[in-house]
Backbone as JSON, one array per atom type, in Angstrom:
{
  "sequence": "MSDNEDNVEITLRPLVWMGDSRKNIREFPEDVQKSVGYALQLVQAGETPMEAKPLKVLEVVSTKSSNATIPIPTERFTLLR",
  "N": [[89.39, 90.79, 147.75], [90.84, 93.44, 146.06], [93.33, 96.06, 146.56], [92.65, 98.2, 144.95], [89.88, 98.12, 144.79], [89.1, 98.88, 147.3], [89.64, 101.56, 147.58], [88.17, 104.64, 146.86], [88.17, 106.96, 144.37], [88.0, 110.42, 144.58], [87.2, 113.28, 142.89], [88.48, 116.43, 143.38], [87.18, 119.7, 143.5], [88.53, 122.71, 142.05], [90.38, 125.0, 144.11], [90.32, 128.37, 144.7], [92.21, 130.96, 145.82], [91.47, 134.07, 147.19], [92.7, 137.35, 147.08], [94.64, 138.05, 149.94], [93.91, 135.84, 151.41], [94.88, 133.2, 151.74], [97.4, 133.62, 152.89], [96.55, 134.83, 155.24], [95.19, 132.73, 156.54], [97.32, 131.07, 157.07], [98.44, 132.35, 159.18], [96.88, 131.73, 161.33], [96.36, 129.79, 164.37], [97.77, 126.45, 164.52], [95.9, 124.32, 164.93], [93.52, 125.52, 164.12], [94.1, 126.07, 161.46], [94.22, 123.45, 160.46], [91.57, 122.63, 160.87], [90.13, 124.44, 159.23], [91.3, 123.8, 156.79], [90.46, 121.12, 156.48], [87.7, 121.52, 156.32], [87.58, 123.02, 153.95], [88.51, 121.09, 152.15], [86.42, 119.23, 152.28], [84.39, 120.76, 151.09], [85.49, 121.05, 148.54], [85.19, 118.44, 147.71], [82.53, 118.3, 147.35], [80.93, 118.14, 149.56], [79.23, 119.3, 152.59], [80.54, 121.02, 155.24], [79.98, 120.36, 158.74], [80.16, 122.59, 160.37], [79.5, 124.67, 158.77], [77.63, 127.54, 157.74], [74.78, 129.0, 156.16], [75.36, 131.62, 153.84], [74.17, 134.72, 153.16], [73.98, 136.04, 150.05], [74.11, 138.54, 147.64], [74.01, 138.57, 144.26], [75.49, 140.5, 141.88], [75.15, 141.33, 138.57], [76.72, 142.54, 135.75], [75.34, 144.29, 133.02], [76.84, 145.02, 130.94], [78.94, 143.3, 130.47], [79.31, 139.85, 130.09], [80.98, 138.49, 131.75], [81.2, 139.72, 134.19], [80.54, 139.2, 137.31], [79.63, 139.78, 140.58], [79.83, 138.72, 143.78], [78.17, 139.78, 146.69], [78.32, 140.06, 150.1], [75.42, 140.04, 152.15], [74.47, 140.14, 154.75], [74.15, 142.27, 156.46], [72.3, 143.82, 155.32], [68.97, 144.55, 154.26], [67.05, 143.24, 151.78], [64.96, 144.88, 149.57], [61.85, 144.27, 148.09]],
  "CA": [[89.2, 92.15, 147.3], [92.14, 94.07, 145.86], [93.46, 97.4, 147.1], [91.97, 99.14, 144.05], [88.45, 98.1, 145.07], [88.89, 99.5, 148.6], [89.82, 103.0, 147.49], [87.3, 105.37, 145.95], [88.81, 108.22, 143.98], [87.08, 111.56, 144.56], [87.78, 114.44, 142.21], [88.28, 117.66, 144.13], [87.0, 120.93, 142.73], [89.66, 123.62, 142.28], [90.26, 125.99, 145.18], [90.92, 129.63, 144.27], [92.42, 131.86, 146.94], [91.21, 135.46, 146.84], [93.5, 138.33, 147.83], [95.64, 137.48, 150.83], [93.23, 134.9, 152.29], [95.75, 132.05, 152.05], [98.4, 134.12, 153.84], [95.87, 135.06, 156.51], [94.92, 131.43, 157.18], [98.6, 130.54, 157.56], [98.76, 133.05, 160.44], [96.02, 131.18, 162.38], [96.96, 128.66, 165.11], [97.83, 125.23, 163.71], [94.66, 123.55, 165.0], [92.52, 126.22, 163.32], [94.47, 125.83, 160.06], [93.81, 122.08, 160.11], [90.11, 122.6, 160.82], [89.73, 125.16, 158.02], [91.76, 122.99, 155.65], [89.58, 119.96, 156.35], [86.41, 122.02, 155.83], [87.74, 123.37, 152.53], [88.61, 119.84, 151.38], [85.06, 118.69, 152.17], [83.68, 121.56, 150.09], [86.04, 120.68, 147.23], [84.67, 117.12, 147.38], [81.09, 118.4, 147.16], [80.25, 117.94, 150.85], [79.03, 120.49, 153.39], [81.06, 120.83, 156.6], [78.97, 120.53, 159.78], [80.31, 123.92, 160.95], [79.13, 125.67, 157.77], [76.32, 128.19, 157.85], [74.45, 129.67, 154.89], [75.76, 133.02, 153.71], [73.27, 135.44, 152.28], [74.79, 136.75, 149.05], [73.43, 139.17, 146.53], [74.89, 138.5, 143.1], [75.29, 141.63, 140.98], [75.65, 140.98, 137.25], [76.78, 143.69, 134.86], [74.73, 144.08, 131.7], [77.84, 145.42, 129.94], [79.85, 142.19, 130.21], [78.8, 138.59, 130.62], [81.96, 137.94, 132.68], [81.26, 140.51, 135.42], [79.64, 138.77, 138.38], [80.23, 140.19, 141.84], [79.05, 138.33, 144.96], [78.25, 140.79, 147.74], [77.67, 139.59, 151.33], [74.29, 140.91, 152.44], [73.95, 139.88, 156.08], [73.87, 143.53, 157.12], [71.34, 144.57, 154.52], [67.66, 143.98, 153.98], [66.71, 143.44, 150.38], [63.59, 145.31, 149.37], [61.25, 143.68, 146.89]],
  "C": [[90.58, 92.81, 147.17], [92.14, 95.47, 146.45], [92.71, 98.43, 146.24], [90.47, 99.21, 144.34], [88.13, 98.79, 146.39], [88.92, 101.02, 148.53], [88.88, 103.6, 146.45], [87.98, 106.69, 145.65], [87.77, 109.32, 143.88], [87.81, 112.72, 143.91], [87.45, 115.69, 143.0], [88.12, 118.84, 143.19], [88.18, 121.84, 143.0], [89.34, 124.62, 143.39], [91.0, 127.23, 144.72], [91.01, 130.55, 145.48], [92.24, 133.29, 146.47], [92.06, 136.37, 147.72], [94.55, 137.65, 148.67], [95.03, 136.46, 151.8], [94.11, 133.7, 152.68], [96.82, 132.45, 153.07], [97.76, 134.31, 155.22], [95.61, 133.76, 157.25], [96.21, 130.85, 157.74], [99.05, 131.23, 158.84], [97.9, 132.56, 161.6], [96.8, 130.12, 163.16], [96.84, 127.37, 164.3], [96.54, 124.43, 163.75], [93.54, 124.19, 164.18], [92.81, 126.02, 161.83], [94.01, 124.44, 159.61], [92.29, 121.98, 159.98], [89.58, 123.28, 159.56], [90.12, 124.36, 156.78], [90.87, 121.79, 155.41], [88.22, 120.4, 155.8], [86.49, 122.38, 154.35], [87.83, 122.12, 151.65], [87.24, 119.18, 151.24], [84.27, 119.44, 151.1], [84.17, 121.21, 148.69], [85.5, 119.33, 146.77], [83.16, 117.13, 147.2], [80.27, 118.18, 148.41], [80.05, 119.28, 151.55], [79.56, 120.23, 154.79], [79.96, 121.08, 157.64], [79.0, 121.94, 160.36], [79.84, 125.02, 160.0], [77.77, 126.28, 158.07], [76.04, 128.89, 156.53], [74.88, 131.13, 154.93], [74.82, 133.67, 152.72], [74.11, 136.29, 151.34], [73.87, 137.31, 147.97], [74.4, 139.17, 145.37], [74.52, 139.64, 142.15], [75.92, 141.28, 139.64], [75.6, 142.22, 136.37], [76.11, 143.36, 133.53], [75.71, 144.42, 130.58], [78.75, 144.25, 129.55], [79.29, 140.92, 130.82], [79.75, 137.98, 131.64], [81.98, 138.66, 134.03], [80.18, 140.09, 136.4], [80.33, 139.07, 139.7], [79.35, 139.71, 143.0], [79.25, 139.35, 146.07], [77.57, 140.22, 148.98], [76.58, 140.57, 151.75], [73.71, 140.7, 153.83], [73.55, 141.18, 156.8], [72.78, 144.34, 156.42], [70.03, 143.83, 154.41], [67.33, 144.28, 152.54], [65.24, 143.8, 150.27], [63.07, 144.73, 148.08], [60.1, 144.54, 146.43]]
}
């Protein structure tokens, strides 16, 4: 078996940093940075980290523009139907 057969290439999804989130993570202790970095890499590879929990998000879409989508965390709110 050659080296090429042993390695599986996984395409990672792009990671987009919002605001100063990247700077904030760099201020965490090194072990936390490594843990967060590994979890983000798993997500980029299409996996779910064991430490992940579902986040309730309400997506608001503007009718004025097809490009305006705003995710809003809703853990503190109860959605009425």
